[in-house]
CSV table of C-alpha atoms in Angstrom, one decimal:
chain,number,residue,atom,x,y,z
E,1,MET,CA,114.0,73.7,90.8
E,2,PHE,CA,111.7,71.6,93.0
E,3,SER,CA,111.5,74.4,95.6
E,4,LYS,CA,110.4,76.8,92.9
E,5,PHE,CA,107.7,74.4,91.8
E,6,ILE,CA,106.5,74.1,95.4
E,7,ASP,CA,106.4,77.9,95.7
E,8,TYR,CA,104.5,78.1,92.5
E,9,ILE,CA,101.9,75.7,93.8
E,10,LYS,CA,101.5,77.7,97.1
E,11,LYS,CA,101.0,80.9,95.2
E,12,ASN,CA,98.5,79.3,92.9
E,13,LYS,CA,96.7,76.9,95.3
E,14,TYR,CA,93.3,77.5,93.8
E,15,LEU,CA,94.5,76.7,90.4
E,16,PHE,CA,95.9,73.3,91.5
E,17,ILE,CA,92.9,72.5,93.7
E,18,ILE,CA,90.5,73.0,90.7
E,19,LEU,CA,92.9,71.2,88.4
E,20,PHE,CA,93.0,68.2,90.8
E,21,ILE,CA,89.2,68.1,91.1
E,22,GLY,CA,88.8,68.4,87.3
E,23,VAL,CA,91.3,65.5,86.6
E,24,LEU,CA,89.8,63.4,89.4
E,25,LEU,CA,86.3,63.8,88.0
E,26,ARG,CA,87.4,62.8,84.6
E,27,LEU,CA,89.3,59.7,85.8
E,28,VAL,CA,86.3,58.6,87.8
E,29,TRP,CA,84.0,59.1,84.8
E,30,ILE,CA,86.1,57.0,82.3
E,31,PHE,CA,86.3,54.1,84.7
E,32,ALA,CA,82.7,54.3,86.0
E,33,MET,CA,81.0,54.7,82.6
E,34,PRO,CA,81.6,51.7,80.2
E,35,THR,CA,81.3,53.9,77.0
E,36,TYR,CA,81.5,51.8,73.9
E,37,PRO,CA,82.6,53.6,70.8
E,38,GLU,CA,79.7,53.9,68.2
E,39,THR,CA,79.7,55.2,64.7
E,40,ASP,CA,82.5,57.7,64.1
E,41,PHE,CA,84.2,56.7,67.3
E,42,MET,CA,84.4,53.0,66.4
E,43,TRP,CA,85.8,54.1,63.0
E,44,TYR,CA,88.6,56.1,64.7
E,45,HIS,CA,89.4,53.1,67.0
E,46,VAL,CA,89.5,50.5,64.3
E,47,LYS,CA,91.4,52.7,61.8
E,48,GLY,CA,94.0,53.4,64.6
E,49,LYS,CA,94.3,49.7,65.4
E,50,GLU,CA,94.7,48.7,61.8
E,51,ILE,CA,97.4,51.3,61.2
E,52,ALA,CA,99.2,50.2,64.3
E,53,GLU,CA,99.1,46.6,63.0
E,54,GLY,CA,100.6,47.7,59.6
E,55,LYS,CA,97.4,47.0,57.6
E,56,GLY,CA,97.2,50.6,56.3
E,57,PHE,CA,94.4,53.2,56.3
E,58,LEU,CA,91.5,51.3,54.8
E,59,ASN,CA,87.9,51.8,54.0
E,60,GLY,CA,85.3,49.9,56.2
E,61,ILE,CA,81.6,50.1,56.9
E,62,TYR,CA,79.4,50.3,59.9
E,63,PRO,CA,79.2,49.0,62.6
E,64,TYR,CA,82.8,47.6,63.0
E,65,TYR,CA,84.5,49.4,60.1
E,66,THR,CA,86.9,46.5,59.4
E,67,GLY,CA,89.2,47.6,56.6
E,68,ARG,CA,89.0,46.0,53.2
E,69,PRO,CA,92.4,45.2,51.7
E,70,GLY,CA,92.9,47.2,48.5
E,71,PHE,CA,90.4,49.9,49.4
E,72,PRO,CA,92.3,52.9,50.9
E,73,THR,CA,90.3,55.6,52.6
E,74,ALA,CA,90.6,59.4,52.9
E,75,PHE,CA,87.0,59.8,54.3
E,76,ARG,CA,88.6,61.6,57.3
E,77,PRO,CA,92.1,62.8,57.5
E,78,ILE,CA,94.7,60.6,59.2
E,79,GLY,CA,95.5,62.9,62.1
E,80,TYR,CA,93.5,61.3,64.9
E,81,PRO,CA,93.6,57.7,63.7
E,82,GLY,CA,97.3,58.1,63.2
E,83,THR,CA,97.8,59.4,66.7
E,84,LEU,CA,95.8,56.5,68.1
E,85,ALA,CA,98.0,54.2,66.0
E,86,ILE,CA,101.1,55.4,67.8
E,87,LEU,CA,99.4,55.0,71.2
E,88,TYR,CA,98.1,51.5,70.3
E,89,PHE,CA,101.4,50.4,69.0
E,90,ILE,CA,103.1,51.4,72.3
E,91,PHE,CA,100.4,50.5,74.8
E,92,GLY,CA,98.0,48.1,73.0
E,93,ALA,CA,94.8,48.8,71.2
E,94,ASP,CA,92.5,49.0,74.2
E,95,PHE,CA,89.7,51.5,74.6
E,96,ILE,CA,91.1,52.7,77.9
E,97,VAL,CA,94.4,53.8,76.2
E,98,ALA,CA,92.5,56.3,74.1
E,99,LYS,CA,90.4,57.4,77.1
E,100,LEU,CA,93.4,58.0,79.3
E,101,PHE,CA,95.0,60.0,76.5
E,102,ASN,CA,91.9,62.1,76.6
E,103,ILE,CA,92.6,62.8,80.3
E,104,VAL,CA,96.1,63.9,79.6
E,105,LEU,CA,94.8,66.2,76.8
E,106,SER,CA,92.0,67.5,79.1
E,107,THR,CA,94.5,68.4,81.8
E,108,LEU,CA,96.6,70.3,79.3
E,109,ILE,CA,93.5,72.1,78.0
E,110,MET,CA,92.5,73.1,81.6
E,111,PHE,CA,95.9,74.5,82.4
E,112,LEU,CA,96.2,76.4,79.1
E,113,THR,CA,92.7,77.8,79.5
E,114,TYR,CA,93.7,79.2,82.9
E,115,LYS,CA,97.0,80.6,81.7
E,116,LEU,CA,95.4,82.4,78.7
E,117,SER,CA,92.6,83.8,80.9
E,118,GLU,CA,95.0,85.0,83.5
E,119,LYS,CA,97.3,86.7,81.0
E,120,PHE,CA,94.5,88.6,79.3
E,121,PHE,CA,91.6,88.9,81.8
E,122,GLY,CA,93.2,88.6,85.3
E,123,LYS,CA,93.4,85.9,87.9
E,124,LYS,CA,89.8,86.1,89.2
E,125,ILE,CA,88.3,85.6,85.7
E,126,ALA,CA,90.9,82.9,85.1
E,127,LEU,CA,89.9,80.9,88.2
E,128,LEU,CA,86.2,81.3,87.3
E,129,THR,CA,86.9,80.1,83.8
E,130,LEU,CA,88.8,77.1,85.0
E,131,LEU,CA,86.2,76.3,87.6
E,132,ILE,CA,83.3,76.3,85.0
E,133,TYR,CA,85.3,74.2,82.5
E,134,ALA,CA,86.7,71.8,85.1
E,135,LEU,CA,83.2,71.0,86.4
E,136,SER,CA,81.5,71.1,83.0
E,137,PRO,CA,79.5,67.8,82.7
E,138,LEU,CA,80.0,67.8,78.9
E,139,ALA,CA,83.8,68.4,79.2
E,140,ILE,CA,84.0,65.5,81.7
E,141,ALA,CA,81.8,63.1,79.7
E,142,TYR,CA,83.7,63.6,76.5
E,143,ASN,CA,86.8,61.9,78.0
E,144,SER,CA,85.2,58.5,77.7
E,145,ILE,CA,84.5,59.0,74.0
E,146,ILE,CA,87.2,57.9,71.5
E,147,CYS,CA,86.8,61.1,69.6
E,148,SER,CA,88.9,63.7,67.8
E,149,GLU,CA,87.3,66.7,69.5
E,150,ILE,CA,89.6,66.7,72.6
E,151,LEU,CA,92.8,66.3,70.6
E,152,PHE,CA,91.6,69.1,68.3
E,153,SER,CA,90.8,71.3,71.3
E,154,ALA,CA,94.2,70.7,72.9
E,155,LEU,CA,96.1,71.5,69.7
E,156,LEU,CA,94.1,74.6,69.2
E,157,MET,CA,94.6,75.8,72.8
E,158,LEU,CA,98.3,75.0,72.6
E,159,SER,CA,98.7,76.9,69.3
E,160,ILE,CA,96.9,79.9,70.7
E,161,TYR,CA,98.9,79.9,73.8
E,162,LEU,CA,102.2,79.8,71.9
E,163,PHE,CA,100.9,82.4,69.5
E,164,PHE,CA,100.4,84.9,72.3
E,165,ASN,CA,103.5,84.0,74.2
E,166,LYS,CA,106.6,82.5,72.3
E,167,ASN,CA,105.0,83.2,68.9
E,168,ASN,CA,107.4,81.1,66.8
E,169,PRO,CA,105.6,80.9,63.4
E,170,PHE,CA,107.3,77.6,62.4
E,171,VAL,CA,106.4,75.8,65.6
E,172,ILE,CA,102.8,77.1,65.5
E,173,GLY,CA,102.5,76.2,61.8
E,174,LEU,CA,103.5,72.6,62.6
E,175,LEU,CA,100.8,72.4,65.3
E,176,ILE,CA,98.2,74.0,63.1
E,177,GLY,CA,99.1,71.6,60.3
E,178,TYR,CA,98.6,68.7,62.6
E,179,LEU,CA,95.3,70.2,63.8
E,180,THR,CA,93.9,70.4,60.3
E,181,LEU,CA,94.6,66.7,59.9
E,182,VAL,CA,92.7,65.9,63.1
E,183,ARG,CA,89.4,67.5,62.0
E,184,PRO,CA,88.6,68.7,58.5
E,185,ILE,CA,86.6,71.6,59.8
E,186,GLY,CA,90.0,73.1,60.8
E,187,VAL,CA,91.3,73.2,57.3
E,188,PHE,CA,91.1,77.0,57.0
E,189,ILE,CA,92.1,77.7,60.6
E,190,PRO,CA,95.5,78.9,59.4
E,191,SER,CA,93.7,81.9,57.9
E,192,ILE,CA,92.7,83.1,61.4
E,193,PHE,CA,96.3,83.3,62.6
E,194,VAL,CA,97.3,84.9,59.3
E,195,LEU,CA,94.5,87.5,59.4
E,196,TYR,CA,95.2,88.4,63.1
E,197,GLU,CA,98.9,88.8,62.3
E,198,PHE,CA,98.1,91.1,59.5
E,199,ILE,CA,95.6,93.3,61.4
E,200,ARG,CA,98.0,93.8,64.3
E,201,LYS,CA,99.2,97.3,64.7
E,202,ASP,CA,102.4,96.7,66.7
E,203,VAL,CA,104.5,95.1,63.9
E,204,GLY,CA,105.6,96.2,60.5
E,205,LEU,CA,104.7,94.7,57.1
E,206,LYS,CA,108.1,93.1,56.5
E,207,HIS,CA,107.7,91.2,59.8
E,208,LYS,CA,104.2,90.1,58.9
E,209,ILE,CA,105.3,88.8,55.5
E,210,LYS,CA,108.2,86.8,57.0
E,211,TYR,CA,105.9,85.5,59.7
E,212,VAL,CA,103.2,84.3,57.3
E,213,ALA,CA,105.8,82.7,55.0
E,214,ALA,CA,107.4,80.7,57.8
E,215,PHE,CA,103.9,79.7,59.1
E,216,ALA,CA,102.8,78.6,55.6
E,217,VAL,CA,105.9,76.5,55.1
E,218,ALA,CA,105.4,74.7,58.4
E,219,VAL,CA,101.7,74.0,57.7
E,220,GLY,CA,102.7,72.7,54.2
E,221,LEU,CA,105.3,70.4,55.6
E,222,VAL,CA,102.7,68.6,57.8
E,223,ILE,CA,99.8,68.3,55.3
E,224,THR,CA,101.8,67.7,52.1
E,225,PRO,CA,102.6,64.0,52.8
E,226,TRP,CA,98.9,63.4,53.3
E,227,LEU,CA,98.0,65.1,50.0
E,228,VAL,CA,100.7,63.2,48.2
E,229,ARG,CA,99.5,59.9,49.6
E,230,ASN,CA,96.0,60.7,48.4
E,231,TYR,CA,97.2,61.7,44.9
E,232,ILE,CA,99.0,58.3,44.7
E,233,VAL,CA,96.0,56.2,45.8
E,234,PHE,CA,93.1,58.3,44.4
E,235,GLY,CA,94.7,60.2,41.5
E,236,GLU,CA,93.8,63.5,43.2
E,237,PRO,CA,95.4,65.4,46.2
E,238,VAL,CA,92.1,65.4,48.0
E,239,PHE,CA,92.2,66.5,51.6
E,240,SER,CA,89.1,64.6,52.7
E,241,THR,CA,86.5,62.6,50.7
E,242,ASN,CA,84.0,63.4,53.4
E,243,GLY,CA,83.8,67.0,52.3
E,244,GLY,CA,81.5,66.7,49.3
E,245,TYR,CA,79.4,64.1,51.2
E,246,VAL,CA,78.8,66.5,54.2
E,247,PHE,CA,78.3,69.5,51.8
E,248,TYR,CA,75.5,67.6,49.9
E,249,VAL,CA,73.9,66.1,53.0
E,250,ASN,CA,73.3,69.6,54.3
E,251,ASN,CA,72.3,71.3,51.1
E,252,ASN,CA,69.6,69.5,49.2
E,253,ASP,CA,65.8,69.2,49.1
E,254,TYR,CA,65.7,66.8,52.1
E,255,ALA,CA,68.3,68.5,54.3
E,256,VAL,CA,67.2,69.2,57.9
E,257,GLY,CA,70.1,71.4,59.2
E,258,THR,CA,72.1,68.5,60.6
E,259,TRP,CA,73.2,65.0,59.5
E,260,SER,CA,70.8,62.8,57.6
E,261,ASP,CA,71.4,59.6,55.5
E,262,PRO,CA,71.8,60.6,51.8
E,263,PHE,CA,71.4,57.0,50.8
E,264,LYS,CA,67.8,57.0,52.1
E,265,TYR,CA,66.7,60.0,50.1
E,266,PRO,CA,64.0,59.2,47.5
E,267,ASP,CA,65.8,58.4,44.3
E,268,SER,CA,69.1,59.2,45.9
E,269,PRO,CA,71.7,60.1,43.2
E,270,MET,CA,74.4,58.6,45.5
E,271,LEU,CA,72.9,55.1,45.5
E,272,LYS,CA,74.7,54.3,42.2
E,273,TYR,CA,78.0,54.5,44.1
E,274,LYS,CA,77.0,52.3,47.0
E,275,THR,CA,77.6,48.6,47.3
E,276,GLU,CA,76.9,46.0,50.0
E,277,ASP,CA,80.3,46.4,51.5
E,278,GLY,CA,80.9,50.2,51.1
E,279,PHE,CA,80.8,53.0,48.7
E,280,ASP,CA,83.1,54.8,46.2
E,281,GLU,CA,84.0,57.7,48.5
E,282,LEU,CA,85.9,59.8,45.9
E,283,ALA,CA,83.0,59.5,43.5
E,284,ILE,CA,80.5,60.5,46.2
E,285,HIS,CA,82.8,63.4,47.3
E,286,LYS,CA,82.8,64.8,43.7
E,287,LEU,CA,79.1,64.2,43.1
E,288,GLY,CA,78.2,65.7,46.5
E,289,ASN,CA,80.2,68.9,45.8
E,290,GLN,CA,78.6,69.3,42.4
E,291,LEU,CA,75.0,68.6,43.5
E,292,ALA,CA,75.3,70.9,46.6
E,293,LYS,CA,76.7,73.8,44.5
E,294,GLU,CA,73.9,73.4,41.9
E,295,TRP,CA,71.2,73.2,44.6
E,296,ILE,CA,72.5,76.3,46.4
E,297,MET,CA,72.4,78.3,43.1
E,298,LYS,CA,68.9,77.2,42.4
E,299,ASN,CA,67.6,77.5,46.0
E,300,PRO,CA,69.4,80.6,47.6
E,301,LYS,CA,66.5,81.4,50.0
E,302,ARG,CA,66.2,77.8,51.3
E,303,PHE,CA,70.0,77.7,51.6
E,304,ILE,CA,69.9,80.7,53.9
E,305,GLU,CA,67.0,79.2,55.9
E,306,LEU,CA,69.0,76.0,56.4
E,307,ALA,CA,72.1,77.9,57.3
E,308,PHE,CA,70.4,79.6,60.2
E,309,LEU,CA,68.8,76.3,61.2
E,310,ARG,CA,72.3,74.8,61.3
E,311,ILE,CA,73.4,77.5,63.7
E,312,ALA,CA,70.3,77.0,65.8
E,313,ASN,CA,70.8,73.2,65.8
E,314,SER,CA,74.4,73.6,67.0
E,315,TYR,CA,73.6,75.9,69.9
E,316,TRP,CA,70.0,75.1,70.8
E,317,TYR,CA,67.9,72.3,69.2
E,318,ARG,CA,70.5,69.5,68.8
E,319,THR,CA,72.6,70.0,71.9
E,320,GLU,CA,72.7,66.4,72.7
E,321,ASP,CA,76.2,65.2,72.1
E,322,ILE,CA,76.6,64.0,75.7
E,323,MET,CA,74.7,60.9,74.6
E,324,TRP,CA,77.8,59.6,72.8
E,325,ALA,CA,79.5,59.2,76.2
E,326,LEU,CA,76.5,56.9,77.2
E,327,THR,CA,76.7,54.3,74.4
E,328,ILE,CA,77.2,50.8,76.0
E,329,GLY,CA,77.1,48.7,72.8
E,330,VAL,CA,76.0,48.8,69.1
E,331,ASN,CA,72.8,50.9,69.2
E,332,GLN,CA,72.6,50.4,73.0
E,333,TRP,CA,72.3,53.3,75.4
E,334,HIS,CA,72.8,53.7,79.1
E,335,PRO,CA,69.5,54.1,81.0
E,336,ILE,CA,70.5,57.6,82.1
E,337,THR,CA,70.9,58.9,78.5
E,338,SER,CA,67.7,60.8,78.2
E,339,LYS,CA,68.2,62.5,81.6
E,340,ALA,CA,71.8,63.4,80.6
E,341,VAL,CA,70.6,65.0,77.4
E,342,LYS,CA,68.0,67.0,79.3
E,343,LEU,CA,70.7,68.1,81.7
E,344,GLN,CA,72.9,69.2,78.8
E,345,LYS,CA,70.1,71.3,77.4
E,346,LEU,CA,69.3,72.8,80.8
E,347,LEU,CA,72.9,73.8,81.4
E,348,TYR,CA,74.3,74.7,78.0
E,349,ARG,CA,71.5,76.6,76.5
E,350,PRO,CA,72.0,79.4,79.1
E,351,PHE,CA,75.8,79.0,78.6
E,352,TYR,CA,75.3,79.8,74.9
E,353,ILE,CA,73.0,82.7,75.5
E,354,VAL,CA,75.7,84.3,77.7
E,355,LEU,CA,78.3,83.4,75.0
E,356,PHE,CA,76.4,85.2,72.3
E,357,ALA,CA,76.1,88.3,74.6
E,358,PHE,CA,79.9,88.3,74.9
E,359,ILE,CA,80.3,87.9,71.1
E,360,ILE,CA,78.0,90.9,70.5
E,361,TYR,CA,80.0,92.9,73.0
E,362,ALA,CA,83.3,91.8,71.3
E,363,LEU,CA,81.9,92.7,67.8
E,364,ILE,CA,80.7,96.1,68.9
E,365,ARG,CA,84.0,96.8,70.7
E,366,PHE,CA,85.9,95.9,67.5
E,367,ILE,CA,83.7,98.0,65.2
E,368,ARG,CA,83.7,101.0,67.4
E,369,HIS,CA,87.2,101.0,68.7
E,370,ARG,CA,89.2,98.8,66.3
E,371,LYS,CA,90.6,96.9,69.2
E,372,ILE,CA,93.1,94.2,68.2
E,373,ASP,CA,93.7,92.0,71.2
E,374,PHE,CA,92.8,88.6,72.6
E,375,THR,CA,89.0,89.4,72.7
E,376,THR,CA,89.3,90.1,69.0
E,377,PHE,CA,91.0,86.7,68.5
E,378,ILE,CA,88.1,85.0,70.3
E,379,LEU,CA,85.7,86.8,68.0
E,380,LEU,CA,87.6,85.6,64.9
E,381,ILE,CA,87.5,82.0,66.2
E,382,PHE,CA,83.8,82.3,66.7
E,383,LEU,CA,83.2,83.8,63.3
E,384,TYR,CA,85.3,81.2,61.5
E,385,PHE,CA,83.6,78.2,63.1
E,386,ASN,CA,80.1,79.6,62.7
E,387,ALA,CA,80.8,80.4,59.0
E,388,MET,CA,81.8,76.8,58.5
E,389,MET,CA,78.6,75.5,60.2
E,390,PHE,CA,76.6,78.1,58.3
E,391,VAL,CA,77.6,76.4,55.0
E,392,LEU,CA,78.2,72.8,56.1
E,393,GLU,CA,76.4,71.2,59.1
E,394,GLY,CA,74.6,72.1,62.3
E,395,ASN,CA,76.3,69.9,65.0
E,396,SER,CA,77.0,70.6,68.6
E,397,ARG,CA,80.1,68.4,68.2
E,398,TYR,CA,81.6,71.3,66.2
E,399,VAL,CA,81.0,73.6,69.1
E,400,PHE,CA,82.4,71.5,71.9
E,401,PRO,CA,86.2,71.8,71.1
E,402,LEU,CA,85.8,75.6,71.4
E,403,HIS,CA,84.3,75.4,75.0
E,404,PRO,CA,87.6,76.3,76.7
E,405,ILE,CA,87.8,79.5,74.6
E,406,TYR,CA,84.1,80.3,74.9
E,407,THR,CA,84.1,79.7,78.6
E,408,MET,CA,86.5,82.7,78.9
E,409,GLY,CA,83.9,84.9,77.3
E,410,VAL,CA,81.1,83.5,79.4
E,411,SER,CA,83.2,84.0,82.6
E,412,ILE,CA,83.8,87.6,81.7
E,413,VAL,CA,80.1,88.3,81.5
E,414,ILE,CA,79.3,86.3,84.7
E,415,TYR,CA,82.2,88.0,86.6
E,416,ASN,CA,81.1,91.6,85.6
E,417,VAL,CA,77.5,90.9,86.4
E,418,ALA,CA,78.4,89.2,89.7
E,419,LYS,CA,80.7,92.0,90.6
E,420,LYS,CA,77.8,94.4,90.7
E,421,LEU,CA,75.6,92.0,92.7
E,422,LEU,CA,77.9,90.4,95.2
E,423,PRO,CA,79.8,92.1,98.1
E,424,LYS,CA,83.4,93.0,97.7
E,425,ARG,CA,84.5,90.6,100.5
E,426,PHE,CA,83.4,87.7,98.3
E,427,TRP,CA,85.9,88.6,95.6
E,428,ALA,CA,88.6,89.3,98.2
E,429,ILE,CA,88.7,85.6,99.0
E,430,LEU,CA,90.0,84.9,95.5
E,431,SER,CA,92.8,87.5,95.7
């Protein structure tokens, strides 16, 4: 067994060299940068710590989010805080525990990204994909943030890998159910897997129906306890009380295509549900849903304008999420923050331009040739998440978990362009 492993390393030396460099850079970063969790990230940490201590999943307010006994929360699903709770219970509720967990997840993401790229696009594109992602400043910096993005990305990549390899619908359904509890934006991701399974041409209808049934049962087994808990404590099987809040924040007269504070709007209708120590999250969820729907019906043109602004913010104007790795206290930022944000814009705006070129290629390819393969799957992932941002919020944090998948598309474009420009002996080195 050990000799086989050594042989595998020898045959894939570039894979392991890049993986080693990627892991080392991430380790150096989390110990060198004293990232202090702010806003959402402190919320995740405190909720995980409180669950580990047996206090429950409780509502709390900025900046420390200390839970209030008797006030349960469903503002975000329990997936990531619950995962942190297990880690904190075993290893202690220290920031470094969550950061080291990010390293483990990042290593898995890098390896799965390589394996998927190699399977569908060949070894050279796989190595290029891994190299870009392993050295990505944003992918490195996120490891010091106590955030749900890396866990979400790891679960998504593992689900996709299994889908295109073992393809056990029950196991994949369990993973996807877990994923939906990590980030609410993933709540309809099961539809991507179901849709792809149904448009496949190599299996019959009977197989597809059995597959979808097993998949649905597994997803249901994971999320049902959460919905039952919320029905018991809130009187409704709500998935996340954050949904209506986000929907309204991004669809009203004062919306700016990204997050803004709804409690500071002139004559804010939400103020009646706010108190000194919190707010009625279920009431705000319901009101937000109602007001956003009414506003969209009355302002369809402005809704479309904001929708495109949300997409532009996610990929161009508000590409600044690296700053969350540079918080060193409550409302305190590391001196290099402004330079890091400039670097992010400089590097990732071209990255997204190349990505969109790949997506256009994938779309044309599908329309003209009805190709159903991994490139089609990447297209479906892209369309799903952009549809969610189109309606909900423009935020580069929604884009980051998809970087491993998107890097494959970017690498395909770069490789094919470079292949025409660089001599053949350059590519022979990687063979």
